[in-house]
PDB file of C-alpha atoms in Angstrom:
ATOM      1  CA  UNK A   1       8.768  57.357 119.178  1.00 77.00           C
ATOM      2  CA  UNK A   2      11.063  59.575 121.159  1.00 94.00           C
ATOM      3  CA  UNK A   3      11.105  62.380 123.548  1.00 97.00           C
ATOM      4  CA  UNK A   4      13.073  66.151 123.041  1.00 95.00           C
ATOM      5  CA  UNK A   5      15.848  66.891 125.600  1.00 96.00           C
ATOM      6  CA  UNK A   6      17.361  70.192 124.994  1.00 94.00           C
ATOM      7  CA  UNK A   7      18.586  69.823 121.391  1.00 94.00           C
ATOM      8  CA  UNK A   8      18.646  66.089 121.514  1.00 96.00           C
ATOM      9  CA  UNK A   9      16.099  63.340 121.635  1.00 97.00           C
ATOM     10  CA  UNK A  10      16.153  60.156 123.968  1.00 98.00           C
ATOM     11  CA  UNK A  11      13.868  57.097 123.847  1.00 98.00           C
ATOM     12  CA  UNK A  12      10.463  57.496 125.799  1.00 98.00           C
ATOM     13  CA  UNK A  13      12.261  54.860 128.060  1.00 99.00           C
ATOM     14  CA  UNK A  14      15.243  55.141 130.066  1.00 99.00           C
ATOM     15  CA  UNK A  15      17.546  53.032 132.463  1.00 98.00           C
ATOM     16  CA  UNK A  16      17.643  54.364 136.126  1.00 98.00           C
ATOM     17  CA  UNK A  17      21.099  53.588 137.373  1.00 97.00           C
ATOM     18  CA  UNK A  18      20.869  54.007 141.043  1.00 95.00           C
ATOM     19  CA  UNK A  19      20.333  50.208 141.822  1.00 92.00           C
ATOM     20  CA  UNK A  20      23.910  49.122 140.690  1.00 95.00           C
ATOM     21  CA  UNK A  21      25.617  50.969 143.366  1.00 95.00           C
ATOM     22  CA  UNK A  22      23.170  51.625 146.101  1.00 88.00           C
ATOM     23  CA  UNK A  23      22.804  48.430 147.792  1.00 84.00           C
ATOM     24  CA  UNK A  24      24.272  46.086 150.033  1.00 80.00           C
ATOM     25  CA  UNK A  25      26.949  44.926 147.466  1.00 82.00           C
ATOM     26  CA  UNK A  26      27.815  46.449 144.160  1.00 82.00           C
ATOM     27  CA  UNK A  27      26.488  45.014 140.944  1.00 93.00           C
ATOM     28  CA  UNK A  28      29.985  43.365 138.913  1.00 96.00           C
ATOM     29  CA  UNK A  29      30.782  45.674 136.660  1.00 97.00           C
ATOM     30  CA  UNK A  30      30.494  42.748 133.732  1.00 98.00           C
ATOM     31  CA  UNK A  31      26.562  42.494 134.793  1.00 98.00           C
ATOM     32  CA  UNK A  32      26.160  45.989 134.886  1.00 98.00           C
ATOM     33  CA  UNK A  33      28.016  47.032 131.567  1.00 99.00           C
ATOM     34  CA  UNK A  34      25.646  44.457 129.993  1.00 98.00           C
ATOM     35  CA  UNK A  35      22.637  45.765 131.335  1.00 98.00           C
ATOM     36  CA  UNK A  36      23.374  49.489 130.350  1.00 99.00           C
ATOM     37  CA  UNK A  37      24.195  47.897 126.836  1.00 99.00           C
ATOM     38  CA  UNK A  38      21.077  46.161 126.389  1.00 98.00           C
ATOM     39  CA  UNK A  39      19.381  48.803 127.454  1.00 98.00           C
ATOM     40  CA  UNK A  40      20.965  51.563 124.901  1.00 99.00           C
ATOM     41  CA  UNK A  41      20.888  49.041 122.230  1.00 98.00           C
ATOM     42  CA  UNK A  42      16.774  48.289 122.998  1.00 98.00           C
ATOM     43  CA  UNK A  43      16.707  52.444 122.405  1.00 98.00           C
ATOM     44  CA  UNK A  44      16.497  53.493 126.238  1.00 98.00           C
ATOM     45  CA  UNK A  45      19.488  56.145 125.444  1.00 99.00           C
ATOM     46  CA  UNK A  46      19.024  58.397 128.560  1.00 99.00           C
ATOM     47  CA  UNK A  47      20.880  56.831 131.478  1.00 99.00           C
ATOM     48  CA  UNK A  48      20.441  58.409 134.946  1.00 98.00           C
ATOM     49  CA  UNK A  49      22.708  58.405 137.532  1.00 98.00           C
ATOM     50  CA  UNK A  50      23.823  60.639 140.793  1.00 97.00           C
ATOM     51  CA  UNK A  51      26.541  61.918 142.741  1.00 97.00           C
ATOM     52  CA  UNK A  52      24.938  60.260 145.936  1.00 95.00           C
ATOM     53  CA  UNK A  53      23.790  56.693 144.402  1.00 93.00           C
ATOM     54  CA  UNK A  54      26.358  54.397 146.957  1.00 90.00           C
ATOM     55  CA  UNK A  55      27.106  53.352 150.523  1.00 88.00           C
ATOM     56  CA  UNK A  56      28.560  55.944 152.842  1.00 87.00           C
ATOM     57  CA  UNK A  57      31.738  53.408 152.525  1.00 87.00           C
ATOM     58  CA  UNK A  58      32.077  53.944 148.642  1.00 89.00           C
ATOM     59  CA  UNK A  59      31.842  57.682 147.704  1.00 92.00           C
ATOM     60  CA  UNK A  60      30.682  58.693 143.739  1.00 95.00           C
ATOM     61  CA  UNK A  61      31.096  54.632 143.430  1.00 94.00           C
ATOM     62  CA  UNK A  62      27.432  55.692 140.763  1.00 97.00           C
ATOM     63  CA  UNK A  63      29.716  57.975 138.798  1.00 98.00           C
ATOM     64  CA  UNK A  64      33.090  55.670 138.929  1.00 98.00           C
ATOM     65  CA  UNK A  65      30.916  53.073 137.884  1.00 98.00           C
ATOM     66  CA  UNK A  66      29.619  55.260 134.593  1.00 99.00           C
ATOM     67  CA  UNK A  67      33.181  56.249 133.848  1.00 99.00           C
ATOM     68  CA  UNK A  68      34.409  52.463 133.816  1.00 98.00           C
ATOM     69  CA  UNK A  69      31.455  51.743 131.263  1.00 99.00           C
ATOM     70  CA  UNK A  70      32.453  54.841 128.709  1.00 99.00           C
ATOM     71  CA  UNK A  71      36.103  53.807 129.383  1.00 99.00           C
ATOM     72  CA  UNK A  72      35.427  50.026 128.427  1.00 99.00           C
ATOM     73  CA  UNK A  73      32.460  51.150 125.576  1.00 99.00           C
ATOM     74  CA  UNK A  74      33.528  54.567 124.091  1.00 99.00           C
ATOM     75  CA  UNK A  75      31.220  53.714 121.089  1.00 99.00           C
ATOM     76  CA  UNK A  76      28.231  54.145 123.359  1.00 99.00           C
ATOM     77  CA  UNK A  77      29.804  58.099 124.572  1.00 99.00           C
ATOM     78  CA  UNK A  78      27.818  59.277 121.958  1.00 98.00           C
ATOM     79  CA  UNK A  79      24.737  56.813 121.858  1.00 98.00           C
ATOM     80  CA  UNK A  80      23.832  57.757 125.090  1.00 99.00           C
ATOM     81  CA  UNK A  81      22.567  60.907 126.927  1.00 99.00           C
ATOM     82  CA  UNK A  82      23.858  61.075 130.833  1.00 99.00           C
ATOM     83  CA  UNK A  83      22.271  62.863 133.711  1.00 99.00           C
ATOM     84  CA  UNK A  84      23.316  62.982 137.188  1.00 98.00           C
ATOM     85  CA  UNK A  85      21.674  64.415 140.272  1.00 98.00           C
ATOM     86  CA  UNK A  86      23.600  66.462 142.793  1.00 98.00           C
ATOM     87  CA  UNK A  87      23.508  68.961 144.809  1.00 97.00           C
ATOM     88  CA  UNK A  88      23.186  66.956 148.048  1.00 94.00           C
ATOM     89  CA  UNK A  89      25.576  66.664 151.018  1.00 89.00           C
ATOM     90  CA  UNK A  90      26.467  63.208 152.190  1.00 84.00           C
ATOM     91  CA  UNK A  91      23.503  63.465 154.995  1.00 87.00           C
ATOM     92  CA  UNK A  92      21.256  63.971 152.131  1.00 89.00           C
ATOM     93  CA  UNK A  93      20.714  67.845 152.997  1.00 94.00           C
ATOM     94  CA  UNK A  94      20.107  69.561 149.967  1.00 96.00           C
ATOM     95  CA  UNK A  95      23.043  72.475 149.173  1.00 96.00           C
ATOM     96  CA  UNK A  96      21.863  75.561 146.308  1.00 98.00           C
ATOM     97  CA  UNK A  97      24.373  78.162 147.494  1.00 98.00           C
ATOM     98  CA  UNK A  98      27.081  78.751 144.763  1.00 98.00           C
ATOM     99  CA  UNK A  99      30.019  76.915 146.498  1.00 98.00           C
ATOM    100  CA  UNK A 100      27.994  73.508 146.974  1.00 98.00           C
ATOM    101  CA  UNK A 101      26.767  73.428 143.646  1.00 98.00           C
ATOM    102  CA  UNK A 102      30.093  74.377 141.853  1.00 98.00           C
ATOM    103  CA  UNK A 103      31.448  71.487 144.637  1.00 98.00           C
ATOM    104  CA  UNK A 104      29.040  69.072 143.350  1.00 98.00           C
ATOM    105  CA  UNK A 105      28.612  69.459 139.745  1.00 98.00           C
ATOM    106  CA  UNK A 106      32.384  70.114 139.017  1.00 98.00           C
ATOM    107  CA  UNK A 107      33.112  66.923 141.538  1.00 98.00           C
ATOM    108  CA  UNK A 108      31.131  65.010 139.254  1.00 98.00           C
ATOM    109  CA  UNK A 109      32.641  65.907 136.305  1.00 98.00           C
ATOM    110  CA  UNK A 110      36.271  65.286 137.640  1.00 98.00           C
ATOM    111  CA  UNK A 111      35.075  61.534 138.466  1.00 98.00           C
ATOM    112  CA  UNK A 112      34.280  61.021 134.671  1.00 98.00           C
ATOM    113  CA  UNK A 113      37.728  62.276 133.829  1.00 96.00           C
ATOM    114  CA  UNK A 114      36.001  63.931 130.794  1.00 96.00           C
ATOM    115  CA  UNK A 115      34.955  60.210 129.157  1.00 98.00           C
ATOM    116  CA  UNK A 116      31.646  61.270 128.787  1.00 98.00           C
ATOM    117  CA  UNK A 117      30.721  64.919 129.308  1.00 98.00           C
ATOM    118  CA  UNK A 118      27.579  65.489 131.840  1.00 99.00           C
ATOM    119  CA  UNK A 119      24.658  66.177 129.506  1.00 99.00           C
ATOM    120  CA  UNK A 120      22.357  66.940 132.245  1.00 99.00           C
ATOM    121  CA  UNK A 121      22.720  67.987 135.505  1.00 99.00           C
ATOM    122  CA  UNK A 122      20.413  67.816 138.275  1.00 98.00           C
ATOM    123  CA  UNK A 123      19.742  69.563 141.742  1.00 96.00           C
ATOM    124  CA  UNK A 124      18.389  66.398 143.145  1.00 96.00           C
ATOM    125  CA  UNK A 125      16.451  68.811 145.716  1.00 96.00           C
ATOM    126  CA  UNK A 126      15.498  72.530 146.225  1.00 97.00           C
ATOM    127  CA  UNK A 127      17.584  73.785 149.011  1.00 97.00           C
ATOM    128  CA  UNK A 128      15.093  75.957 150.884  1.00 96.00           C
ATOM    129  CA  UNK A 129      17.240  78.539 152.246  1.00 97.00           C
ATOM    130  CA  UNK A 130      17.998  79.233 149.062  1.00 98.00           C
ATOM    131  CA  UNK A 131      15.797  81.053 146.210  1.00 98.00           C
ATOM    132  CA  UNK A 132      15.627  78.428 143.349  1.00 98.00           C
ATOM    133  CA  UNK A 133      16.229  81.659 141.241  1.00 99.00           C
ATOM    134  CA  UNK A 134      19.710  81.491 142.805  1.00 99.00           C
ATOM    135  CA  UNK A 135      20.753  78.046 142.597  1.00 99.00           C
ATOM    136  CA  UNK A 136      19.212  77.987 138.834  1.00 99.00           C
ATOM    137  CA  UNK A 137      21.228  81.288 138.047  1.00 99.00           C
ATOM    138  CA  UNK A 138      24.674  79.096 139.680  1.00 99.00           C
ATOM    139  CA  UNK A 139      24.005  76.192 137.779  1.00 99.00           C
ATOM    140  CA  UNK A 140      23.642  78.489 134.745  1.00 99.00           C
ATOM    141  CA  UNK A 141      27.132  79.696 135.196  1.00 99.00           C
ATOM    142  CA  UNK A 142      28.351  76.349 134.665  1.00 99.00           C
ATOM    143  CA  UNK A 143      26.904  75.361 131.487  1.00 99.00           C
ATOM    144  CA  UNK A 144      28.385  78.626 130.396  1.00 99.00           C
ATOM    145  CA  UNK A 145      31.974  76.872 131.716  1.00 98.00           C
ATOM    146  CA  UNK A 146      31.165  74.169 129.816  1.00 98.00           C
ATOM    147  CA  UNK A 147      30.990  71.398 133.033  1.00 98.00           C
ATOM    148  CA  UNK A 148      27.179  70.586 131.374  1.00 98.00           C
ATOM    149  CA  UNK A 149      25.171  71.258 128.768  1.00 98.00           C
ATOM    150  CA  UNK A 150      21.520  71.473 130.582  1.00 99.00           C
ATOM    151  CA  UNK A 151      20.052  72.021 133.818  1.00 99.00           C
ATOM    152  CA  UNK A 152      17.397  69.870 135.281  1.00 99.00           C
ATOM    153  CA  UNK A 153      15.469  69.830 138.655  1.00 98.00           C
ATOM    154  CA  UNK A 154      14.211  67.053 140.690  1.00 97.00           C
ATOM    155  CA  UNK A 155      11.600  66.683 143.495  1.00 96.00           C
ATOM    156  CA  UNK A 156       9.873  69.919 142.455  1.00 97.00           C
ATOM    157  CA  UNK A 157       6.429  71.486 141.952  1.00 97.00           C
ATOM    158  CA  UNK A 158       4.527  73.329 139.006  1.00 98.00           C
ATOM    159  CA  UNK A 159       5.672  76.859 140.462  1.00 98.00           C
ATOM    160  CA  UNK A 160       8.873  76.139 141.507  1.00 98.00           C
ATOM    161  CA  UNK A 161       9.360  74.798 137.844  1.00 99.00           C
ATOM    162  CA  UNK A 162       8.210  78.245 136.284  1.00 99.00           C
ATOM    163  CA  UNK A 163      10.511  80.215 138.298  1.00 99.00           C
ATOM    164  CA  UNK A 164      13.510  78.330 137.783  1.00 99.00           C
ATOM    165  CA  UNK A 165      12.768  78.295 133.853  1.00 99.00           C
ATOM    166  CA  UNK A 166      12.446  82.097 133.788  1.00 99.00           C
ATOM    167  CA  UNK A 167      15.929  82.384 134.887  1.00 99.00           C
ATOM    168  CA  UNK A 168      17.425  79.631 132.437  1.00 99.00           C
ATOM    169  CA  UNK A 169      15.899  77.122 130.167  1.00 99.00           C
ATOM    170  CA  UNK A 170      15.265  73.558 132.114  1.00 99.00           C
ATOM    171  CA  UNK A 171      15.569  70.775 130.088  1.00 99.00           C
ATOM    172  CA  UNK A 172      14.273  67.964 132.754  1.00 99.00           C
ATOM    173  CA  UNK A 173      12.630  67.738 135.794  1.00 99.00           C
ATOM    174  CA  UNK A 174      12.502  64.203 137.554  1.00 98.00           C
ATOM    175  CA  UNK A 175       9.988  63.095 139.434  1.00 98.00           C
ATOM    176  CA  UNK A 176       8.206  60.010 140.484  1.00 95.00           C
ATOM    177  CA  UNK A 177       5.051  58.950 138.249  1.00 96.00           C
ATOM    178  CA  UNK A 178       3.547  55.382 137.993  1.00 94.00           C
ATOM    179  CA  UNK A 179      -0.172  54.063 138.447  1.00 92.00           C
ATOM    180  CA  UNK A 180       0.536  54.036 141.722  1.00 87.00           C
ATOM    181  CA  UNK A 181       2.143  57.726 142.135  1.00 90.00           C
ATOM    182  CA  UNK A 182       0.124  60.165 139.876  1.00 93.00           C
ATOM    183  CA  UNK A 183       1.207  63.400 141.800  1.00 94.00           C
ATOM    184  CA  UNK A 184       2.951  65.274 139.084  1.00 97.00           C
ATOM    185  CA  UNK A 185      -0.796  65.578 137.684  1.00 97.00           C
ATOM    186  CA  UNK A 186      -2.106  67.251 140.447  1.00 96.00           C
ATOM    187  CA  UNK A 187       0.904  69.371 141.694  1.00 97.00           C
ATOM    188  CA  UNK A 188       1.432  71.337 138.686  1.00 98.00           C
ATOM    189  CA  UNK A 189       4.706  69.837 137.014  1.00 98.00           C
ATOM    190  CA  UNK A 190       2.946  67.717 134.099  1.00 99.00           C
ATOM    191  CA  UNK A 191       1.084  70.869 132.667  1.00 99.00           C
ATOM    192  CA  UNK A 192       4.267  72.797 133.529  1.00 99.00           C
ATOM    193  CA  UNK A 193       6.480  70.833 131.613  1.00 99.00           C
ATOM    194  CA  UNK A 194       4.314  70.641 128.469  1.00 98.00           C
ATOM    195  CA  UNK A 195       3.404  74.256 128.518  1.00 98.00           C
ATOM    196  CA  UNK A 196       7.599  74.822 128.921  1.00 99.00           C
ATOM    197  CA  UNK A 197       8.506  72.155 126.301  1.00 98.00           C
ATOM    198  CA  UNK A 198      10.642  70.447 129.466  1.00 99.00           C
ATOM    199  CA  UNK A 199      10.999  66.542 129.417  1.00 99.00           C
ATOM    200  CA  UNK A 200       9.357  64.871 132.698  1.00 99.00           C
ATOM    201  CA  UNK A 201      11.872  62.392 133.893  1.00 99.00           C
ATOM    202  CA  UNK A 202       9.474  59.867 135.457  1.00 98.00           C
ATOM    203  CA  UNK A 203      11.044  57.577 138.261  1.00 96.00           C
ATOM    204  CA  UNK A 204      10.042  54.447 139.710  1.00 93.00           C
ATOM    205  CA  UNK A 205       7.317  53.762 137.350  1.00 96.00           C
ATOM    206  CA  UNK A 206       6.880  50.393 138.332  1.00 92.00           C
ATOM    207  CA  UNK A 207       6.751  51.919 141.928  1.00 84.00           C
ATOM    208  CA  UNK A 208       9.706  50.160 143.098  1.00 75.00           C
ATOM    209  CA  UNK A 209       9.052  47.052 141.531  1.00 71.00           C
ATOM    210  CA  UNK A 210       5.227  46.763 143.163  1.00 80.00           C
ATOM    211  CA  UNK A 211       3.683  46.824 139.902  1.00 83.00           C
ATOM    212  CA  UNK A 212       6.059  44.253 138.588  1.00 78.00           C
ATOM    213  CA  UNK A 213       3.738  41.765 139.954  1.00 67.00           C
ATOM    214  CA  UNK A 214       6.368  39.607 141.463  1.00 67.00           C
ATOM    215  CA  UNK A 215       6.029  40.876 144.954  1.00 68.00           C
ATOM    216  CA  UNK A 216       3.318  39.391 146.541  1.00 63.00           C
ATOM    217  CA  UNK A 217       3.939  39.548 149.991  1.00 60.00           C
ATOM    218  CA  UNK A 218       6.758  41.288 152.591  1.00 60.00           C
ATOM    219  CA  UNK A 219       8.669  37.837 152.708  1.00 59.00           C
ATOM    220  CA  UNK A 220       9.419  38.713 148.855  1.00 60.00           C
ATOM    221  CA  UNK A 221      11.615  41.972 149.731  1.00 63.00           C
ATOM    222  CA  UNK A 222      14.990  41.039 151.105  1.00 66.00           C
ATOM    223  CA  UNK A 223      15.597  42.019 154.770  1.00 65.00           C
ATOM    224  CA  UNK A 224      18.228  44.606 153.622  1.00 64.00           C
ATOM    225  CA  UNK A 225      16.102  46.159 151.058  1.00 64.00           C
ATOM    226  CA  UNK A 226      15.424  49.839 151.283  1.00 63.00           C
ATOM    227  CA  UNK A 227      12.063  48.962 150.140  1.00 66.00           C
ATOM    228  CA  UNK A 228      11.280  47.968 153.505  1.00 61.00           C
ATOM    229  CA  UNK A 229      11.239  51.378 155.098  1.00 62.00           C
ATOM    230  CA  UNK A 230       8.190  52.745 152.521  1.00 68.00           C
ATOM    231  CA  UNK A 231       4.937  52.403 153.867  1.00 65.00           C
ATOM    232  CA  UNK A 232       3.557  51.234 150.786  1.00 66.00           C
ATOM    233  CA  UNK A 233       5.610  47.945 151.168  1.00 68.00           C
ATOM    234  CA  UNK A 234       4.728  47.724 155.062  1.00 60.00           C
ATOM    235  CA  UNK A 235       2.696  44.909 156.002  1.00 61.00           C
ATOM    236  CA  UNK A 236      -0.514  46.497 156.879  1.00 65.00           C
ATOM    237  CA  UNK A 237      -0.449  48.034 153.669  1.00 71.00           C
ATOM    238  CA  UNK A 238       0.863  45.912 151.281  1.00 71.00           C
ATOM    239  CA  UNK A 239      -2.171  43.911 151.001  1.00 71.00           C
ATOM    240  CA  UNK A 240      -4.422  46.364 150.000  1.00 73.00           C
ATOM    241  CA  UNK A 241      -1.880  48.016 147.849  1.00 79.00           C
ATOM    242  CA  UNK A 242      -1.600  44.777 145.973  1.00 80.00           C
ATOM    243  CA  UNK A 243      -5.248  45.101 144.983  1.00 80.00           C
ATOM    244  CA  UNK A 244      -3.921  47.505 142.052  1.00 82.00           C
ATOM    245  CA  UNK A 245      -1.170  45.090 141.385  1.00 86.00           C
ATOM    246  CA  UNK A 246      -3.720  42.537 140.306  1.00 86.00           C
ATOM    247  CA  UNK A 247      -5.833  45.366 138.258  1.00 87.00           C
ATOM    248  CA  UNK A 248      -2.313  45.743 136.384  1.00 90.00           C
ATOM    249  CA  UNK A 249      -1.525  42.025 135.748  1.00 91.00           C
ATOM    250  CA  UNK A 250      -5.256  41.819 134.052  1.00 93.00           C
ATOM    251  CA  UNK A 251      -4.931  44.463 132.430  1.00 94.00           C
ATOM    252  CA  UNK A 252      -1.527  43.139 130.806  1.00 95.00           C
ATOM    253  CA  UNK A 253      -2.571  39.672 130.371  1.00 96.00           C
ATOM    254  CA  UNK A 254      -5.133  41.279 128.440  1.00 95.00           C
ATOM    255  CA  UNK A 255      -2.897  42.996 125.968  1.00 97.00           C
ATOM    256  CA  UNK A 256      -0.261  40.117 125.920  1.00 97.00           C
ATOM    257  CA  UNK A 257       2.343  42.473 127.736  1.00 98.00           C
ATOM    258  CA  UNK A 258       4.011  42.112 131.424  1.00 96.00           C
ATOM    259  CA  UNK A 259       2.735  44.238 134.134  1.00 95.00           C
ATOM    260  CA  UNK A 260       6.299  46.000 134.177  1.00 96.00           C
ATOM    261  CA  UNK A 261       5.529  47.000 130.315  1.00 98.00           C
ATOM    262  CA  UNK A 262       1.859  48.160 131.035  1.00 98.00           C
ATOM    263  CA  UNK A 263       2.658  50.323 134.148  1.00 96.00           C
ATOM    264  CA  UNK A 264       5.851  52.039 131.999  1.00 98.00           C
ATOM    265  CA  UNK A 265       4.066  52.090 128.465  1.00 98.00           C
ATOM    266  CA  UNK A 266       1.115  54.145 130.746  1.00 98.00           C
ATOM    267  CA  UNK A 267       3.377  56.498 132.071  1.00 98.00           C
ATOM    268  CA  UNK A 268       4.819  57.513 128.753  1.00 98.00           C
ATOM    269  CA  UNK A 269       1.206  57.305 127.280  1.00 98.00           C
ATOM    270  CA  UNK A 270       0.454  60.137 129.691  1.00 98.00           C
ATOM    271  CA  UNK A 271       2.646  62.968 127.554  1.00 98.00           C
ATOM    272  CA  UNK A 272       5.009  63.165 124.703  1.00 98.00           C
ATOM    273  CA  UNK A 273       7.368  65.135 126.782  1.00 98.00           C
ATOM    274  CA  UNK A 274       7.342  61.678 129.363  1.00 99.00           C
ATOM    275  CA  UNK A 275      10.126  59.447 129.339  1.00 99.00           C
ATOM    276  CA  UNK A 276      10.262  56.497 132.079  1.00 99.00           C
ATOM    277  CA  UNK A 277      13.658  55.357 133.694  1.00 98.00           C
ATOM    278  CA  UNK A 278      12.593  52.095 135.428  1.00 97.00           C
ATOM    279  CA  UNK A 279      15.507  50.761 137.070  1.00 95.00           C
ATOM    280  CA  UNK A 280      17.573  47.603 136.782  1.00 94.00           C
ATOM    281  CA  UNK A 281      20.106  45.478 137.266  1.00 93.00           C
ATOM    282  CA  UNK A 282      19.818  42.618 134.573  1.00 95.00           C
ATOM    283  CA  UNK A 283      20.093  42.443 131.331  1.00 97.00           C
ATOM    284  CA  UNK A 284      16.619  40.334 130.760  1.00 96.00           C
ATOM    285  CA  UNK A 285      14.804  42.962 133.064  1.00 95.00           C
ATOM    286  CA  UNK A 286      16.452  46.231 131.138  1.00 97.00           C
ATOM    287  CA  UNK A 287      15.302  44.118 128.088  1.00 97.00           C
ATOM    288  CA  UNK A 288      12.147  43.780 128.944  1.00 96.00           C
ATOM    289  CA  UNK A 289      11.545  46.959 130.391  1.00 97.00           C
ATOM    290  CA  UNK A 290      12.598  48.640 126.985  1.00 98.00           C
ATOM    291  CA  UNK A 291       9.811  47.037 125.019  1.00 98.00           C
ATOM    292  CA  UNK A 292       7.412  49.156 126.723  1.00 98.00           C
ATOM    293  CA  UNK A 293       8.633  51.516 124.206  1.00 98.00           C
ATOM    294  CA  UNK A 294       6.613  49.431 121.795  1.00 97.00           C
ATOM    295  CA  UNK A 295       3.222  49.163 123.229  1.00 98.00           C
ATOM    296  CA  UNK A 296       0.432  51.215 122.311  1.00 97.00           C
ATOM    297  CA  UNK A 297      -3.061  52.078 123.866  1.00 97.00           C
ATOM    298  CA  UNK A 298      -6.094  52.664 122.504  1.00 97.00           C
ATOM    299  CA  UNK A 299      -8.322  55.709 123.977  1.00 96.00           C
ATOM    300  CA  UNK A 300     -10.826  53.214 125.294  1.00 96.00           C
ATOM    301  CA  UNK A 301      -7.763  51.584 126.967  1.00 96.00           C
ATOM    302  CA  UNK A 302      -6.336  54.246 128.599  1.00 96.00           C
ATOM    303  CA  UNK A 303      -9.913  55.634 130.036  1.00 95.00           C
ATOM    304  CA  UNK A 304     -10.461  52.037 131.087  1.00 93.00           C
ATOM    305  CA  UNK A 305      -6.931  52.135 132.898  1.00 93.00           C
ATOM    306  CA  UNK A 306      -7.767  55.515 134.649  1.00 93.00           C
ATOM    307  CA  UNK A 307     -11.164  54.665 135.580  1.00 92.00           C
ATOM    308  CA  UNK A 308      -9.361  51.505 137.840  1.00 87.00           C
ATOM    309  CA  UNK A 309      -6.583  53.777 138.981  1.00 86.00           C
ATOM    310  CA  UNK A 310      -8.678  56.757 140.165  1.00 87.00           C
ATOM    311  CA  UNK A 311     -10.934  54.393 142.178  1.00 83.00           C
ATOM    312  CA  UNK A 312      -8.062  52.727 144.166  1.00 75.00           C
ATOM    313  CA  UNK A 313      -7.299  54.262 146.853  1.00 69.00           C
ATOM    314  CA  UNK A 314      -3.180  54.290 147.764  1.00 66.00           C
ATOM    315  CA  UNK A 315      -1.929  53.427 151.432  1.00 56.00           C
ATOM    316  CA  UNK A 316       1.194  55.333 151.808  1.00 60.00           C
ATOM    317  CA  UNK A 317       2.056  58.146 153.477  1.00 50.00           C
ATOM    318  CA  UNK A 318       5.427  60.507 151.929  1.00 47.00           C
ATOM    319  CA  UNK A 319       7.908  59.132 154.611  1.00 42.00           C
ATOM    320  CA  UNK A 320      10.636  60.948 155.056  1.00 38.00           C
ATOM    321  CA  UNK A 321      13.254  59.038 153.454  1.00 37.00           C
ATOM    322  CA  UNK A 322      11.315  59.403 150.372  1.00 40.00           C
ATOM    323  CA  UNK A 323      11.984  62.828 150.519  1.00 42.00           C
ATOM    324  CA  UNK A 324      15.647  61.877 150.320  1.00 40.00           C
ATOM    325  CA  UNK A 325      15.837  59.401 147.598  1.00 44.00           C
ATOM    326  CA  UNK A 326      14.252  58.289 144.617  1.00 41.00           C
ATOM    327  CA  UNK A 327      14.373  54.716 145.784  1.00 39.00           C
ATOM    328  CA  UNK A 328      14.688  53.326 141.904  1.00 36.00           C
ATOM    329  CA  UNK A 329      15.349  50.483 142.670  1.00 36.00           C
ATOM    330  CA  UNK A 330      13.543  47.854 140.775  1.00 38.00           C
ATOM    331  CA  UNK A 331      12.053  51.015 138.445  1.00 50.00           C
TER     332      UNK A 331
END
């Protein structure tokens, strides 16, 4: 099954590229390229990058890696849909002005050097100083100029999606969505995407690695890992949150799949408009995640999972750092 993205379609599972460059040490090109290739070959045709997915001393390194990938493997240009988030300053302040939008989008396109045209350019955050209608108008100008093909949004609610869509068709809305984080169901985003025929791009479908089952204590997370900034991984909350992980592990074992595959498949099963973009830095994990697209649930299984997760109270406050970044390390 595929998900409609504008005039194109992509697999139900894509690949988030943030973790390849926004880390203490960049993933070596050979390893990164093998990860991307294996994911795409397995049907993960939506690739998700960002202008700010980098360390401060390595500006635009994520897009530079993407360019090098397409330069080395040009046969993957037409196989993939590339989504790029931008419109953030180096201090993570949203910039929705005409100058800010143009600078971000044109700079991103120039880094790619014409090797691959950006398919979807997303405003990563809403600039509260600029009406969303104006920001979308500026993005629409760039579509007409041929800088990119489609407009996307990120970290918005359903009302903002509807306002933006009235100005210019919105192709994709990227938000966190997982068994652990189900806000798109309550803030109107999922319903707006379904009504307006917009793809909902779900980042962190395995909750930044928590739902893989690989994390059993705080010591499993490296000291310099950004996930330590999130409440769900704090020592005082992790023990409670791991109870949901145990539920996922039991259900996955019953189906003969991995916890990560169950978590990803649950997200994509919620609507035909949803595509999940787990992150990965290894070929093996990318291949494992891709197989989630083949997982099917019965109505009874979905009902059982829904009952289980809704009876579980997530321990986390939406921290300030979560407002700044997607945190897609590990999906």
